[in-house]
């Protein structure tokens, strides 16, 4: 797995892909930190349902613009993945 932390214009706000297994299911979900990486929470607006994020990119000049890809689509969020 390629896990990278993506930095934004605010050093408190970071994005990454969380590779976790839960209940026998392998998750690949986008996560966000608002405390410099001390903790991460899944993005509530994940269009892949938490199992299909292939890549994530965050805009280094903003805190709320995120790109996600699954195996077939490119998704853009202008609200930090909230919807």
PDB file of C-alpha atoms in Angstrom:
ATOM      1  CA  UNK A   1       0.000   0.000   0.000  1.00  0.00           C
ATOM      2  CA  UNK A   2       1.132   3.490  -0.741  1.00  0.00           C
ATOM      3  CA  UNK A   3       0.187   5.679   2.201  1.00  0.00           C
ATOM      4  CA  UNK A   4       1.107   9.323   1.987  1.00  0.00           C
ATOM      5  CA  UNK A   5       0.046  12.201   4.154  1.00  0.00           C
ATOM      6  CA  UNK A   6      -1.148  15.161   2.114  1.00  0.00           C
ATOM      7  CA  UNK A   7      -0.553  18.586   3.606  1.00  0.00           C
ATOM      8  CA  UNK A   8      -2.742  21.657   3.131  1.00  0.00           C
ATOM      9  CA  UNK A   9      -2.339  25.386   3.690  1.00  0.00           C
ATOM     10  CA  UNK A  10      -3.127  24.807   7.378  1.00  0.00           C
ATOM     11  CA  UNK A  11      -0.569  22.592   9.148  1.00  0.00           C
ATOM     12  CA  UNK A  12      -3.359  21.209  11.345  1.00  0.00           C
ATOM     13  CA  UNK A  13      -5.350  19.820   8.383  1.00  0.00           C
ATOM     14  CA  UNK A  14      -3.975  16.662   6.742  1.00  0.00           C
ATOM     15  CA  UNK A  15      -5.446  13.984   4.452  1.00  0.00           C
ATOM     16  CA  UNK A  16      -4.456  10.355   3.861  1.00  0.00           C
ATOM     17  CA  UNK A  17      -5.828   6.964   2.826  1.00  0.00           C
ATOM     18  CA  UNK A  18      -6.459   4.604   5.743  1.00  0.00           C
ATOM     19  CA  UNK A  19      -5.730   0.950   4.976  1.00  0.00           C
ATOM     20  CA  UNK A  20      -7.525  -0.956   7.732  1.00  0.00           C
ATOM     21  CA  UNK A  21      -9.226  -4.315   8.153  1.00  0.00           C
ATOM     22  CA  UNK A  22     -12.495  -4.351  10.044  1.00  0.00           C
ATOM     23  CA  UNK A  23     -14.698  -7.395  10.536  1.00  0.00           C
ATOM     24  CA  UNK A  24     -12.910  -9.281   7.775  1.00  0.00           C
ATOM     25  CA  UNK A  25     -13.291  -6.426   5.263  1.00  0.00           C
ATOM     26  CA  UNK A  26     -10.265  -4.584   3.927  1.00  0.00           C
ATOM     27  CA  UNK A  27     -10.977  -0.855   3.971  1.00  0.00           C
ATOM     28  CA  UNK A  28      -9.340   1.797   1.823  1.00  0.00           C
ATOM     29  CA  UNK A  29     -10.952   4.973   3.004  1.00  0.00           C
ATOM     30  CA  UNK A  30     -10.027   8.647   2.890  1.00  0.00           C
ATOM     31  CA  UNK A  31      -9.352  10.231   6.267  1.00  0.00           C
ATOM     32  CA  UNK A  32      -8.746  13.748   7.560  1.00  0.00           C
ATOM     33  CA  UNK A  33      -6.910  15.110  10.570  1.00  0.00           C
ATOM     34  CA  UNK A  34      -7.511  18.526  12.089  1.00  0.00           C
ATOM     35  CA  UNK A  35      -4.880  18.118  14.827  1.00  0.00           C
ATOM     36  CA  UNK A  36      -1.617  17.773  12.879  1.00  0.00           C
ATOM     37  CA  UNK A  37      -2.036  14.018  12.468  1.00  0.00           C
ATOM     38  CA  UNK A  38      -2.606  13.039  16.084  1.00  0.00           C
ATOM     39  CA  UNK A  39      -5.916  11.500  15.036  1.00  0.00           C
ATOM     40  CA  UNK A  40      -7.690  10.858  11.733  1.00  0.00           C
ATOM     41  CA  UNK A  41     -11.399  10.436  10.985  1.00  0.00           C
ATOM     42  CA  UNK A  42     -13.031   9.033   7.837  1.00  0.00           C
ATOM     43  CA  UNK A  43     -14.485  11.576   5.415  1.00  0.00           C
ATOM     44  CA  UNK A  44     -18.280  11.430   5.759  1.00  0.00           C
ATOM     45  CA  UNK A  45     -18.772  12.120   2.056  1.00  0.00           C
ATOM     46  CA  UNK A  46     -16.613   9.237   0.793  1.00  0.00           C
ATOM     47  CA  UNK A  47     -18.230   8.310  -2.554  1.00  0.00           C
ATOM     48  CA  UNK A  48     -16.572   4.868  -2.558  1.00  0.00           C
ATOM     49  CA  UNK A  49     -18.157   3.663   0.667  1.00  0.00           C
ATOM     50  CA  UNK A  50     -14.800   3.138   2.361  1.00  0.00           C
ATOM     51  CA  UNK A  51     -13.616   0.193   0.319  1.00  0.00           C
ATOM     52  CA  UNK A  52     -12.386   1.586  -2.949  1.00  0.00           C
ATOM     53  CA  UNK A  53     -10.120   4.620  -2.709  1.00  0.00           C
ATOM     54  CA  UNK A  54      -7.158   4.118  -5.003  1.00  0.00           C
ATOM     55  CA  UNK A  55      -5.472   7.524  -4.682  1.00  0.00           C
ATOM     56  CA  UNK A  56      -6.021  10.753  -2.810  1.00  0.00           C
ATOM     57  CA  UNK A  57      -4.625  14.226  -3.404  1.00  0.00           C
ATOM     58  CA  UNK A  58      -5.188  17.362  -1.356  1.00  0.00           C
ATOM     59  CA  UNK A  59      -4.680  20.912  -2.562  1.00  0.00           C
ATOM     60  CA  UNK A  60      -1.603  22.208  -0.721  1.00  0.00           C
ATOM     61  CA  UNK A  61      -2.962  25.758  -1.053  1.00  0.00           C
ATOM     62  CA  UNK A  62      -6.344  25.103   0.596  1.00  0.00           C
ATOM     63  CA  UNK A  63      -7.818  22.973   3.374  1.00  0.00           C
ATOM     64  CA  UNK A  64     -11.025  21.846   1.704  1.00  0.00           C
ATOM     65  CA  UNK A  65     -10.174  20.706  -1.841  1.00  0.00           C
ATOM     66  CA  UNK A  66      -9.594  16.977  -2.213  1.00  0.00           C
ATOM     67  CA  UNK A  67      -9.387  14.621  -5.199  1.00  0.00           C
ATOM     68  CA  UNK A  68     -10.119  10.910  -4.862  1.00  0.00           C
ATOM     69  CA  UNK A  69      -9.947   8.128  -7.380  1.00  0.00           C
ATOM     70  CA  UNK A  70     -11.351   4.652  -7.262  1.00  0.00           C
ATOM     71  CA  UNK A  71     -10.604   2.175 -10.031  1.00  0.00           C
ATOM     72  CA  UNK A  72     -12.863   3.910 -12.574  1.00  0.00           C
ATOM     73  CA  UNK A  73     -13.732   7.437 -11.475  1.00  0.00           C
ATOM     74  CA  UNK A  74     -12.248  10.705 -10.315  1.00  0.00           C
ATOM     75  CA  UNK A  75     -14.069  12.560  -7.532  1.00  0.00           C
ATOM     76  CA  UNK A  76     -13.606  16.173  -6.411  1.00  0.00           C
ATOM     77  CA  UNK A  77     -14.678  17.697  -3.112  1.00  0.00           C
ATOM     78  CA  UNK A  78     -14.634  21.404  -2.400  1.00  0.00           C
ATOM     79  CA  UNK A  79     -15.854  20.959   1.176  1.00  0.00           C
ATOM     80  CA  UNK A  80     -13.190  18.694   2.654  1.00  0.00           C
ATOM     81  CA  UNK A  81     -15.106  15.505   1.851  1.00  0.00           C
ATOM     82  CA  UNK A  82     -18.135  16.405   3.928  1.00  0.00           C
ATOM     83  CA  UNK A  83     -20.691  15.452   1.250  1.00  0.00           C
TER      84      UNK A  83
END
